[in-house]
Coordinates of C-alpha atoms (C1' of nucleotides) in Angstrom, one line a residue:
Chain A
X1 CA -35.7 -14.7 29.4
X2 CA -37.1 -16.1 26.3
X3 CA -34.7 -13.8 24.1
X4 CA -32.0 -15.1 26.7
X5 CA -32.2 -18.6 26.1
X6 CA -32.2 -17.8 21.9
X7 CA -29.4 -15.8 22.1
X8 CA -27.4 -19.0 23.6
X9 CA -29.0 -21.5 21.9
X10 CA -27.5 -19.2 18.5
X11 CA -24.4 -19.1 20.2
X12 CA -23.8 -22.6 21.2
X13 CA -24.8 -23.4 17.2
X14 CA -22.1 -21.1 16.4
X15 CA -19.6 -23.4 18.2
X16 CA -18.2 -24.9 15.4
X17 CA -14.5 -25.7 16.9
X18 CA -11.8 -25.5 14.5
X19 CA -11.6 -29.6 14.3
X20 CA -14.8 -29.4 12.4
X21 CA -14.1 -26.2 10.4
X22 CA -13.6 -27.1 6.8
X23 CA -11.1 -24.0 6.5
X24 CA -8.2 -25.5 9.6
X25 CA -6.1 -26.6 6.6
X26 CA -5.4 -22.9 5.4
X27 CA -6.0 -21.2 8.9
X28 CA -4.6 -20.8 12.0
X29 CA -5.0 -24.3 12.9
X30 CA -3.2 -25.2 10.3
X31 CA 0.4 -24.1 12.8
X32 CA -1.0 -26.2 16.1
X33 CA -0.5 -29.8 16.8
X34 CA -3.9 -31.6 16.7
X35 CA -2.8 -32.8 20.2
X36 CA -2.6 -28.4 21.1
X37 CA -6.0 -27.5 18.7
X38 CA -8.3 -27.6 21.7
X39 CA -6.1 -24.9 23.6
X40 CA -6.1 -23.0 20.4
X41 CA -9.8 -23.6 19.8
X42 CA -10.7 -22.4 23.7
X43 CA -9.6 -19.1 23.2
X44 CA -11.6 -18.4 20.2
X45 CA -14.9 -16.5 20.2
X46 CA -17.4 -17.4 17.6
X47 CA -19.9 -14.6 17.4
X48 CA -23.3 -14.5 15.7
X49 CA -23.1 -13.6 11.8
X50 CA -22.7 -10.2 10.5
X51 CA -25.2 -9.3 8.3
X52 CA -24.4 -7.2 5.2
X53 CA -22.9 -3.5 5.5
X54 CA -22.3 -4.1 9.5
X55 CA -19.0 -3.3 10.8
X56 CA -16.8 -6.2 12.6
X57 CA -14.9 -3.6 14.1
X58 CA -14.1 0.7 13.7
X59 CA -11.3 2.8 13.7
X60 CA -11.8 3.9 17.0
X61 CA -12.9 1.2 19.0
X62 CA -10.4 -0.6 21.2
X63 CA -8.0 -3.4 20.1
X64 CA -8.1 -6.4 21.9
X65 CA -8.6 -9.0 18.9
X66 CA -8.2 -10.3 15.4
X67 CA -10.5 -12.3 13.1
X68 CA -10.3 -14.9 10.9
X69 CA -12.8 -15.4 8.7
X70 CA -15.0 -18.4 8.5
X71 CA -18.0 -17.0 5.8
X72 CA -18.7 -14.8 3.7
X73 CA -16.1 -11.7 2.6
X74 CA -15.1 -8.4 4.5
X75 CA -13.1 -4.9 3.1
X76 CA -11.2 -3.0 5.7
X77 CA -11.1 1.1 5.3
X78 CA -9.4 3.8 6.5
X79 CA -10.8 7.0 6.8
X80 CA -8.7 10.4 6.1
X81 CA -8.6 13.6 7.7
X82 CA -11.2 15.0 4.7
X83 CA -13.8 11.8 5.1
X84 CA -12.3 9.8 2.4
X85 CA -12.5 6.7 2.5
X86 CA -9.6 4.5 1.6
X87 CA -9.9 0.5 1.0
X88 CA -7.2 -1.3 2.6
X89 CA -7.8 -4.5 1.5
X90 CA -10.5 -7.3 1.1
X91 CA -10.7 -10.6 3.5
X92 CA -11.9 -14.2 2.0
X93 CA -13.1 -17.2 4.5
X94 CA -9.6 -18.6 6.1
X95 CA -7.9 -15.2 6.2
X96 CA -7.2 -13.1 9.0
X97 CA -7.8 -9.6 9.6
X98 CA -7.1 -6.9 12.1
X99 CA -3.5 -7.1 12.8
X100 CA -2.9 -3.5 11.7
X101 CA -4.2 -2.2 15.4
X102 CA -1.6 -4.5 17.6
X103 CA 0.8 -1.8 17.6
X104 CA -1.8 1.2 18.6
X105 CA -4.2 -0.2 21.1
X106 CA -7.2 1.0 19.2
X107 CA -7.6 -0.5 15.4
X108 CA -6.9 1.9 12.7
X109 CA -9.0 0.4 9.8
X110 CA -12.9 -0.4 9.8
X111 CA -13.7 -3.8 9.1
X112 CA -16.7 -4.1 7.3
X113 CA -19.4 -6.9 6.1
X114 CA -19.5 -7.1 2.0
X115 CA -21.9 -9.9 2.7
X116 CA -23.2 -12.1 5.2
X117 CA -20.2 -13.1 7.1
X118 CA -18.9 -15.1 9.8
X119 CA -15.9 -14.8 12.2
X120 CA -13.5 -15.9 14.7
X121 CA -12.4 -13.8 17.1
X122 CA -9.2 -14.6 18.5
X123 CA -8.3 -12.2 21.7
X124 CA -4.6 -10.9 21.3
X125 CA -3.5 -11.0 24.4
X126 CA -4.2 -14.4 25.2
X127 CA -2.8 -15.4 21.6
X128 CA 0.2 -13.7 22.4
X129 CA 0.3 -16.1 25.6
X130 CA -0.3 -19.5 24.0
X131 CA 2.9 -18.6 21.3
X132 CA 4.5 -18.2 24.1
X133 CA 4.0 -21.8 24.7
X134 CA 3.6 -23.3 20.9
X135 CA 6.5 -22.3 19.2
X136 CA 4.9 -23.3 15.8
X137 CA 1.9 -20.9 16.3
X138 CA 4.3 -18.0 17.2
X139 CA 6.3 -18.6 14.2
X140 CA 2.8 -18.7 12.1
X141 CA 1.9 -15.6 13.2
X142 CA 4.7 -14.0 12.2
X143 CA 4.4 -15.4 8.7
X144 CA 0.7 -14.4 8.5
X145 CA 2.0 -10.7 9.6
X146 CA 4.7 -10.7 7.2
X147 CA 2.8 -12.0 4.5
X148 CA 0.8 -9.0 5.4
X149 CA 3.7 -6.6 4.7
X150 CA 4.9 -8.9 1.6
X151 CA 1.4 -8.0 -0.3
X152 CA 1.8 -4.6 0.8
X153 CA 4.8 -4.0 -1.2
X154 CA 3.3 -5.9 -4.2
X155 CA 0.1 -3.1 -3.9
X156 CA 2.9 -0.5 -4.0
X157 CA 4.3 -1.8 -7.2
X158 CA 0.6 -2.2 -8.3
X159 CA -0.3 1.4 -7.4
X160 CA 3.0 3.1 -7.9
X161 CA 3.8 1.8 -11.8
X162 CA 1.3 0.0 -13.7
X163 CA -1.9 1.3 -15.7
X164 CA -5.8 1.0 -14.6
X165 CA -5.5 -2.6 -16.6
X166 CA -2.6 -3.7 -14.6
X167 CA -4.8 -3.0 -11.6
X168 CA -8.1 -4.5 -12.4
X169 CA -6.4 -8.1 -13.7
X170 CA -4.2 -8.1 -10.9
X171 CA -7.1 -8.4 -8.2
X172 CA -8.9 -10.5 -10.3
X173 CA -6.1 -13.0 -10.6
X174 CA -5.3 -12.7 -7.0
X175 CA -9.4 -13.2 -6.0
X176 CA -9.0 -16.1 -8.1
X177 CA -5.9 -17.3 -6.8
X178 CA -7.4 -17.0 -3.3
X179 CA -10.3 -19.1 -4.3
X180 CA -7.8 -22.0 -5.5
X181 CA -6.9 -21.8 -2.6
X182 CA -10.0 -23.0 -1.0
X183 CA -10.1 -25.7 -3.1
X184 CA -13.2 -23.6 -5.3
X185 CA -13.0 -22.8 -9.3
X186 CA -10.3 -20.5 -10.2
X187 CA -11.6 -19.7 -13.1
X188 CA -15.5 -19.1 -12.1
X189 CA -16.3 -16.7 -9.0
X190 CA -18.6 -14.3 -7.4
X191 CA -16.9 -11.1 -6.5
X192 CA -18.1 -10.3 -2.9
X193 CA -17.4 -6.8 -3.6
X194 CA -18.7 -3.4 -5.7
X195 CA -17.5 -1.8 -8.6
X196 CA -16.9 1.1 -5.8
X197 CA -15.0 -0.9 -3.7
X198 CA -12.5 -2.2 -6.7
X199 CA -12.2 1.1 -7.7
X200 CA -11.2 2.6 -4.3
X201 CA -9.1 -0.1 -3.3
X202 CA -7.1 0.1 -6.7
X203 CA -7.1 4.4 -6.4
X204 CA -9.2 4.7 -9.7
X205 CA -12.6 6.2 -10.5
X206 CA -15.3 3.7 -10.9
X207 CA -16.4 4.5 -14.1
X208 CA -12.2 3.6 -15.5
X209 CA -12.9 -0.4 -13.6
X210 CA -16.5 -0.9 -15.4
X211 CA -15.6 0.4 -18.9
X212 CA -12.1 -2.1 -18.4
X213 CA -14.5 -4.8 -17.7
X214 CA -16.4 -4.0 -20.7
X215 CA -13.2 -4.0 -22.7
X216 CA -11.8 -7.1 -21.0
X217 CA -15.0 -9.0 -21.8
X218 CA -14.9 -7.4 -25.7
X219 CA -11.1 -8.7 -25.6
X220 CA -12.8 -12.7 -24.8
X221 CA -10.9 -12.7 -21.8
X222 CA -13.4 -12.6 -19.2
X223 CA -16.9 -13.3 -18.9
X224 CA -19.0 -10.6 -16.8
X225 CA -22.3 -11.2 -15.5
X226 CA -23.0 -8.3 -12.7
X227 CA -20.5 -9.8 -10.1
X228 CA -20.1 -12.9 -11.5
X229 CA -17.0 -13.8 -13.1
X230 CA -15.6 -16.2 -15.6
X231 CA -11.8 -16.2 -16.7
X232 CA -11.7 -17.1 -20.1
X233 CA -8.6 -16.3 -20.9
X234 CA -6.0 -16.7 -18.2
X235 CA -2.7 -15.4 -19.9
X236 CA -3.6 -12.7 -21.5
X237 CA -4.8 -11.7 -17.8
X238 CA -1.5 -12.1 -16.7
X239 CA 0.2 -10.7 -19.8
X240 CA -1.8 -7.7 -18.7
X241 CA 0.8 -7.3 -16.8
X242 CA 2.5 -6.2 -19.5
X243 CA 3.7 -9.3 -21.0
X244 CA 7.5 -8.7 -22.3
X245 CA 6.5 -11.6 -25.4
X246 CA 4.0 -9.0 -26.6
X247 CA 6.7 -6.4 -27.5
X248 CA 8.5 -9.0 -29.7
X249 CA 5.6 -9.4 -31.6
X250 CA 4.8 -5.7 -32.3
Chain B
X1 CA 48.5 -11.6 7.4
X2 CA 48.2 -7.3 8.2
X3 CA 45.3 -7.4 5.9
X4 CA 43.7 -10.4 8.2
X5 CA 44.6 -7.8 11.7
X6 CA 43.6 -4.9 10.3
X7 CA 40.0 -6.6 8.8
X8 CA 40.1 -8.2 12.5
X9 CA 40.8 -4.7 14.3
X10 CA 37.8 -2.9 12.4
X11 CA 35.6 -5.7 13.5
X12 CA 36.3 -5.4 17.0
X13 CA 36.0 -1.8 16.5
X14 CA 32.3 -2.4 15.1
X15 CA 31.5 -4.6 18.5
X16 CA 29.5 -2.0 20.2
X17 CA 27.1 -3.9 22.2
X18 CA 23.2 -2.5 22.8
X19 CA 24.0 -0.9 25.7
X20 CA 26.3 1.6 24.2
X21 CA 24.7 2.4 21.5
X22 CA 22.3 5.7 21.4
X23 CA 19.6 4.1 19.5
X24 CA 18.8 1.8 22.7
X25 CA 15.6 3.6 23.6
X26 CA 13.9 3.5 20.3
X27 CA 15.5 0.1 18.8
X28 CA 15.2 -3.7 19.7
X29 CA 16.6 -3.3 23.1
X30 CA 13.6 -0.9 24.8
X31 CA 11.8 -4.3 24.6
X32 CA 14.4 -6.1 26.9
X33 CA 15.1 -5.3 30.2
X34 CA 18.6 -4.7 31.3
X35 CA 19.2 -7.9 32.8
X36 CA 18.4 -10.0 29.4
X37 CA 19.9 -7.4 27.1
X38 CA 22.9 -9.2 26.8
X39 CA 20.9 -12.1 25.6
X40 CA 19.8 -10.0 22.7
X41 CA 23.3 -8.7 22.4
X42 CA 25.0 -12.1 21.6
X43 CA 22.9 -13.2 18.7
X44 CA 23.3 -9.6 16.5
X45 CA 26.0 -9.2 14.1
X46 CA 27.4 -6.2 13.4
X47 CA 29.2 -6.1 10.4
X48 CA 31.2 -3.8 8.3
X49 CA 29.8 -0.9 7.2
X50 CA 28.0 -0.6 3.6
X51 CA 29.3 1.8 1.4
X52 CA 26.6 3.9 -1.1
X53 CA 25.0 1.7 -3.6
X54 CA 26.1 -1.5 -2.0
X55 CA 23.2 -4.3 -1.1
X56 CA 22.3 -5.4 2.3
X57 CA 20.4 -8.3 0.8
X58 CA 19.0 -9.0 -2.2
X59 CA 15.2 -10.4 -3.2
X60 CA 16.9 -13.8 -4.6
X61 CA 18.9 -13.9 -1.5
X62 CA 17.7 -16.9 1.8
X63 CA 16.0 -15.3 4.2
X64 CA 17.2 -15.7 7.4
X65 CA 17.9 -11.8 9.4
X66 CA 16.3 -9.3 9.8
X67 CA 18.1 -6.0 10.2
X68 CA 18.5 -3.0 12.4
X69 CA 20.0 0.7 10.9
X70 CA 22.9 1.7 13.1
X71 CA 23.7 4.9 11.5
X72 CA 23.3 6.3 7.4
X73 CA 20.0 5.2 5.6
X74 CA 18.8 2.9 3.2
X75 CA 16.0 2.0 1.0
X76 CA 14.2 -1.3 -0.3
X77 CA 13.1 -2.2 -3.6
X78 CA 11.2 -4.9 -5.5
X79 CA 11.4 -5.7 -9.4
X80 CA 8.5 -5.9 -11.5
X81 CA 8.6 -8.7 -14.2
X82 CA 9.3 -6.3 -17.1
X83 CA 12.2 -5.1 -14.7
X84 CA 10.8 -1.6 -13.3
X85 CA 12.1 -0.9 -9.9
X86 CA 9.9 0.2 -7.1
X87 CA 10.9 1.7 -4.3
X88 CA 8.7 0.4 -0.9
X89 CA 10.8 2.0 1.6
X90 CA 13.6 4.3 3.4
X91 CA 14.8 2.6 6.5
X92 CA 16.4 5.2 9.0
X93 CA 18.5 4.6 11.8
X94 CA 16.6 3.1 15.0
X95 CA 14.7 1.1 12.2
X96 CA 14.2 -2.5 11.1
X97 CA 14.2 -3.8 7.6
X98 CA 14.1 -7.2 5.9
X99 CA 10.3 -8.4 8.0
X100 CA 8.9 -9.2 4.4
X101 CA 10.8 -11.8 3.8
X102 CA 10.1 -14.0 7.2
X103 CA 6.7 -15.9 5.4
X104 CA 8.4 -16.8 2.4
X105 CA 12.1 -18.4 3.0
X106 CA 13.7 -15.9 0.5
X107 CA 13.9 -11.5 0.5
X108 CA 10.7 -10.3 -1.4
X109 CA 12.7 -6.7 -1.7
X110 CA 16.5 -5.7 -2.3
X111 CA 17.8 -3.5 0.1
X112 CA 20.6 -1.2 -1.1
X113 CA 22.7 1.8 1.4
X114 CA 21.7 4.9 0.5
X115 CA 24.8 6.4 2.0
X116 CA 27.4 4.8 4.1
X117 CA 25.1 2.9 6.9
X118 CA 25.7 0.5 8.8
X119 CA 23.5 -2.1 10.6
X120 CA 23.1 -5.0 13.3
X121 CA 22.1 -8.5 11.9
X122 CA 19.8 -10.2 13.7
X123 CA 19.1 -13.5 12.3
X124 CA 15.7 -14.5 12.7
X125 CA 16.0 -18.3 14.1
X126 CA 17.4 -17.0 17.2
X127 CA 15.5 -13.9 17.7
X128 CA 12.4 -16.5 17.8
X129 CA 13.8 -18.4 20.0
X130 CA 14.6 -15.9 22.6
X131 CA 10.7 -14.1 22.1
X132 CA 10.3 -17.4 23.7
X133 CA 11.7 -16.6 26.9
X134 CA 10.9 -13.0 26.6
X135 CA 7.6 -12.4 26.3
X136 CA 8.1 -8.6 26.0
X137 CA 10.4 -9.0 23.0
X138 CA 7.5 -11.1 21.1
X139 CA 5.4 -8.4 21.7
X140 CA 7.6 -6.0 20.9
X141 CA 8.0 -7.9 17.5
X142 CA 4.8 -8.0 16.6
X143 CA 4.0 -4.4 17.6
X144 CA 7.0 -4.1 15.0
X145 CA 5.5 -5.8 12.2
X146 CA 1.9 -3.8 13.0
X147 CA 3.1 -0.6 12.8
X148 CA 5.0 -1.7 9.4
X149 CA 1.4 -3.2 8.2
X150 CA -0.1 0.2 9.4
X151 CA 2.2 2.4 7.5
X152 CA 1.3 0.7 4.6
X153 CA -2.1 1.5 4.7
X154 CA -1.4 5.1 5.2
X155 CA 1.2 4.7 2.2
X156 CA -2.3 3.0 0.4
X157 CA -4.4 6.1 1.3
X158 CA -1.4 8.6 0.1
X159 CA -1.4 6.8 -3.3
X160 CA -4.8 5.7 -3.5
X161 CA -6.3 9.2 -2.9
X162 CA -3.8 12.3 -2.8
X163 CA -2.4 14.4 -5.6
X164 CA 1.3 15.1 -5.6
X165 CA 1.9 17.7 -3.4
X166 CA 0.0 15.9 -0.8
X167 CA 2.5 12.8 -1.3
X168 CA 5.6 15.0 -1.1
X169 CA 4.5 17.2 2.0
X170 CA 3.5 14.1 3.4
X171 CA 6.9 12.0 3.4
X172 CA 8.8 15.2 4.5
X173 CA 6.6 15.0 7.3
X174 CA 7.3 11.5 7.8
X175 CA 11.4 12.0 7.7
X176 CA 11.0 15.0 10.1
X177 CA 9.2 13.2 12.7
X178 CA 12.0 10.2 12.1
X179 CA 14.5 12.5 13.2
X180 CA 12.4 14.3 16.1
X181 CA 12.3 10.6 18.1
X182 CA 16.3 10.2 17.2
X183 CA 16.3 13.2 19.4
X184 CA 17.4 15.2 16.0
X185 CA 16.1 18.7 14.7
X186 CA 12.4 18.0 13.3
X187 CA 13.0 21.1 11.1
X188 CA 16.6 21.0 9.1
X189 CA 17.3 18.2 8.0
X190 CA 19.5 16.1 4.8
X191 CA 17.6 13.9 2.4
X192 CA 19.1 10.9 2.4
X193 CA 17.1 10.0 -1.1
X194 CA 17.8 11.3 -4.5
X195 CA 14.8 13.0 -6.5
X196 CA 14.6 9.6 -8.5
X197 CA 14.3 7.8 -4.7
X198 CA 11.7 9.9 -3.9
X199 CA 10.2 10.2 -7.1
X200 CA 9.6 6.4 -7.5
X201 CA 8.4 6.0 -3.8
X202 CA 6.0 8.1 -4.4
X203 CA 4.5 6.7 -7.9
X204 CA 5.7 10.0 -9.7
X205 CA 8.0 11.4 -11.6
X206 CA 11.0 12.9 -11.2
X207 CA 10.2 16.2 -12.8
X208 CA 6.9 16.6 -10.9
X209 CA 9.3 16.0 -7.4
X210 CA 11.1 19.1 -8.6
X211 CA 8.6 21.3 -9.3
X212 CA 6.8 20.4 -5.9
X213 CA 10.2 21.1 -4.4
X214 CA 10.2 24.5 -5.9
X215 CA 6.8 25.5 -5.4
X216 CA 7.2 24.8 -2.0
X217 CA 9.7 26.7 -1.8
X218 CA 8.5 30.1 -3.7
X219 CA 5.9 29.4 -0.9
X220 CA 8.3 29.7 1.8
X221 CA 6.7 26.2 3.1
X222 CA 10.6 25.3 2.6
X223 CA 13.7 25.7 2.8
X224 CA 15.5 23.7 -0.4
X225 CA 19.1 23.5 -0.7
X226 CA 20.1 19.8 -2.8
X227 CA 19.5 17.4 -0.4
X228 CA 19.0 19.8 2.5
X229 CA 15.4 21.2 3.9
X230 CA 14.5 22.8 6.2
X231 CA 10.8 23.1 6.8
X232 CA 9.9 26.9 7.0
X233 CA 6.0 25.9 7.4
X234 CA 4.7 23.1 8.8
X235 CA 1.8 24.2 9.1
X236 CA 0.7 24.7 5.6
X237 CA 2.8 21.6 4.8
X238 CA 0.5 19.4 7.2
X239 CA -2.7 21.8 5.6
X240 CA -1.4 20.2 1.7
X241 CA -3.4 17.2 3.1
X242 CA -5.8 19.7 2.4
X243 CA -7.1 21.4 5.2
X244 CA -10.8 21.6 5.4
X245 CA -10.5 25.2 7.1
X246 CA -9.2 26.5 3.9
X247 CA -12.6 25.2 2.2
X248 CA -14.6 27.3 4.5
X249 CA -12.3 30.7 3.4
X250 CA -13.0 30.2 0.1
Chain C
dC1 C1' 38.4 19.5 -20.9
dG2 C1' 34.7 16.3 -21.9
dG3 C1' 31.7 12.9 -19.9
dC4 C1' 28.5 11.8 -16.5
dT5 C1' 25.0 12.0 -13.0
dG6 C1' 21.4 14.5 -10.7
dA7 C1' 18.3 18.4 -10.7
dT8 C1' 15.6 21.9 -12.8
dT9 C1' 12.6 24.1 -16.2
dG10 C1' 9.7 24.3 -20.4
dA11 C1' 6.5 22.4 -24.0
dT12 C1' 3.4 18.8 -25.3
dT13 C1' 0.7 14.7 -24.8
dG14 C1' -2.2 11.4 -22.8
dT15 C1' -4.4 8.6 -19.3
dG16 C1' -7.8 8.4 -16.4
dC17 C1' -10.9 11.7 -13.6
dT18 C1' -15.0 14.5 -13.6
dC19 C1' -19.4 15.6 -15.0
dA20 C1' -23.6 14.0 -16.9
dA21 C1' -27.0 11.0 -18.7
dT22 C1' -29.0 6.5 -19.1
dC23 C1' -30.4 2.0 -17.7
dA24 C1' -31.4 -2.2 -14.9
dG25 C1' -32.7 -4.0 -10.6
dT26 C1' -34.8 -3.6 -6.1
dG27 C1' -37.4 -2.1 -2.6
dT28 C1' -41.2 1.2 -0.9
dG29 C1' -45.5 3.3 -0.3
dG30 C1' -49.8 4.9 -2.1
Chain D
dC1 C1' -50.2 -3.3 -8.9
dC2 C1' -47.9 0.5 -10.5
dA3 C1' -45.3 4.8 -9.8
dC4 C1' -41.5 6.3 -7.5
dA5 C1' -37.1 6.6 -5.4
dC6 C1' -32.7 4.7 -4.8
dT7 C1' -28.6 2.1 -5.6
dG8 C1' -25.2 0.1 -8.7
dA9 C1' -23.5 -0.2 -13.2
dT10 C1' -22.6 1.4 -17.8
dT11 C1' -21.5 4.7 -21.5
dG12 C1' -20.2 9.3 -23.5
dA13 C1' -17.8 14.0 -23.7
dG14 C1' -14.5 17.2 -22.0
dC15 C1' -10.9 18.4 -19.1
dA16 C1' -6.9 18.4 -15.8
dC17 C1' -3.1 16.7 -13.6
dA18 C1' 0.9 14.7 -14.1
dA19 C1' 3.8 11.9 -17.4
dT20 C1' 6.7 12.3 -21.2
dC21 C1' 9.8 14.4 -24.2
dA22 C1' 13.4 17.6 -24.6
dA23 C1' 16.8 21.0 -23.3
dT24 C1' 19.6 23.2 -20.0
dC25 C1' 22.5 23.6 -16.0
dA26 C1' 25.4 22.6 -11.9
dG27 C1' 28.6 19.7 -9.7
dC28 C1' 31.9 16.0 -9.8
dC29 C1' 35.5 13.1 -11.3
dG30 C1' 38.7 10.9 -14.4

DNA sequence: CGGCTGATTGATTGTGCTCAATCAGTGTGG
DNA sequence: CCACACTGATTGAGCACAATCAATCAGCCG
């Protein structure tokens, strides 16, 4: 009884609705009418917080929703037919995740906690029904799915034809870029994630992303504390991706 | 005035509506029932068809189509910013291309025929309109966009953490089962790709494509003649993603 | 015929992986 | 409180896989 009333007391403090939720300008919300939010906001569930290493979903369980994320930072996996796991990407606080399992009524990726994190869950199905009914939040979704696909092709490039540098200053730039976003510092951050998890995610062996940290911080063009990161030198990031000036100058 | 009649004549000629074409049951139209297939059938264009090397659309190009492969093959590409081309993918027919361009008002990739192909123009405006009215078509779309989102992370896991004869068994794999739901042989078929297609796709090199090709083939996996295969042992090919069995003979 | 593209094969090189050791930070149990 | 184990990060040494360089060959077309 006693746990009973605790457990709704936590849930009714998790009832933020998305009027009060600092991140409506760069999430869902963001496509509805003010006048529409509360229909929007109705079909949300806003569970209790996952707590570091738990999963938000598995592979195998069921689809039936996706997430946005309100707190905190999550990686999605796969896992091949040998055990390896694959990191499919990493998800910041007004970003959505779990759209790869529409098509296959179960999800394919794990969605796991890097940190203490917080999420809504919107049910697909009834999503699916209310853009049947908002135009504007139909046509977001199809952004937010294509956008998906757009970043996709830019990992391809990423994986397919540039260097371990390449690799390593192109997440950093877009981490940062994804904190701008959010209105934080682009230029000082906290990764949310491992060394391990960089490495996977960019198909390299940890040991190659910490000794290119070591170098980029040697270079002056980062500043690396453990997981904190400073950007010191911006261009030269970018021009990591093989900057065509540099060539002129050799 | 004969060139006008005779440009006229071949565009009547490429008028076949949904309903007569074979791809029906694994295209657009197995999301619309009969009685709204026309519906779907007056907003696609079918155009002339695209001769080898020719661009369906190009990254700098306005979004505003998507596009479904009537018959040949074709392949997307983006361009780094030192000029590189990567290839992100081979579009079959029965397929849909162009989706990455829908969040950003512009293509992200080029699209270029591969052979002669032709395809049906559907522009995007209208085809989000009528999801609309047909609820089955939005969900159709999305399921779409999913399963190219979930492709992508098995195209993530293939670079991320296979060698190169895992990446090459693997897309044979992939174009044989393409052909299986067209209702074609899954075991002879013609690469529509060149080595350098292929190749790039893949995040290797040319040379290493023709080795693998050989190798495969002194292993009577495979049957290699140009452009034409025919898979000998699919078995062993699907075992390249390294079968754990073989770990216990050893 | 010569020029061209696409594919194959050989020889060499190099980037980044593997193995291995060390170290700092953190939590655990005696 | 300290010894211990454990995880995450860093650094070094050697090696392997695939890229690169280079040459050859087949097919095609002007």
């Amino acid at each position: 009884m006693l746990c009973a009333a605790i457990n709704r007391s936590q849930t009714v403090s998790h009832q933020v609705s998305c009027n009060d939720c600092s991140l409506s300008p760069i999430c869902l919300p963001l496509a509805v009418a003010p006048a529409q939010l509360d229909q929007l906001d109705r079909i949300i569930h806003r569970g209790r917080p996952l707590k570091r290493g738990e999963h938000l979903f598995r592979a195998t369980d069921g689809f039936s929703s996706v997430y946005a994320v309100r707190s905190g930072a999550l990686k999605t996996y796969v896992v091949s037919d040998e055990g390896e796991e694959q990191v499919t990407g990493f998800y910041l606080p007004g970003e959505v995740l779990g759209m790869d399992g529409i098509s296959t009524a179960h999800h394919v990726s794990n969605a796991k906690a890097l940190e203490t994190a917080t999420v809504c869950e919107i049910p697909f199905a009834q999503l699916e029904t209310l853009s049947q009914q908002i135009p504007s939040l139909q046509h977001h979704f199809f952004r937010l799915m294509s956008n998906e696909i757009r970043s996709d092709r830019e990992l391809h490039m990423l994986l397919g034809k540039k260097n371990a540098d390449d690799r390593v200053a192109s997440l950093l730039l877009s981490l940062s870029a994804r904190h701008q976003r959010r209105g934080l510092s682009d230029n000082i951050f906290r990764l949310p994630m491992s060394r391990y998890d960089i490495a996977n995610y960019l198909g390299m062996a940890v040991e190659t992303v910490s000794r290119i940290f070591t170098r980029f911080q040697q270079q002056q063009w980062l500043r690396v504390d453990g997981r904190e990161i400073e950007i010191l030198d911006r261009g030269s990031l970018c021009g990591q991706n093989h900057d065509p000036a540099m060539e002129l100058l050799l």
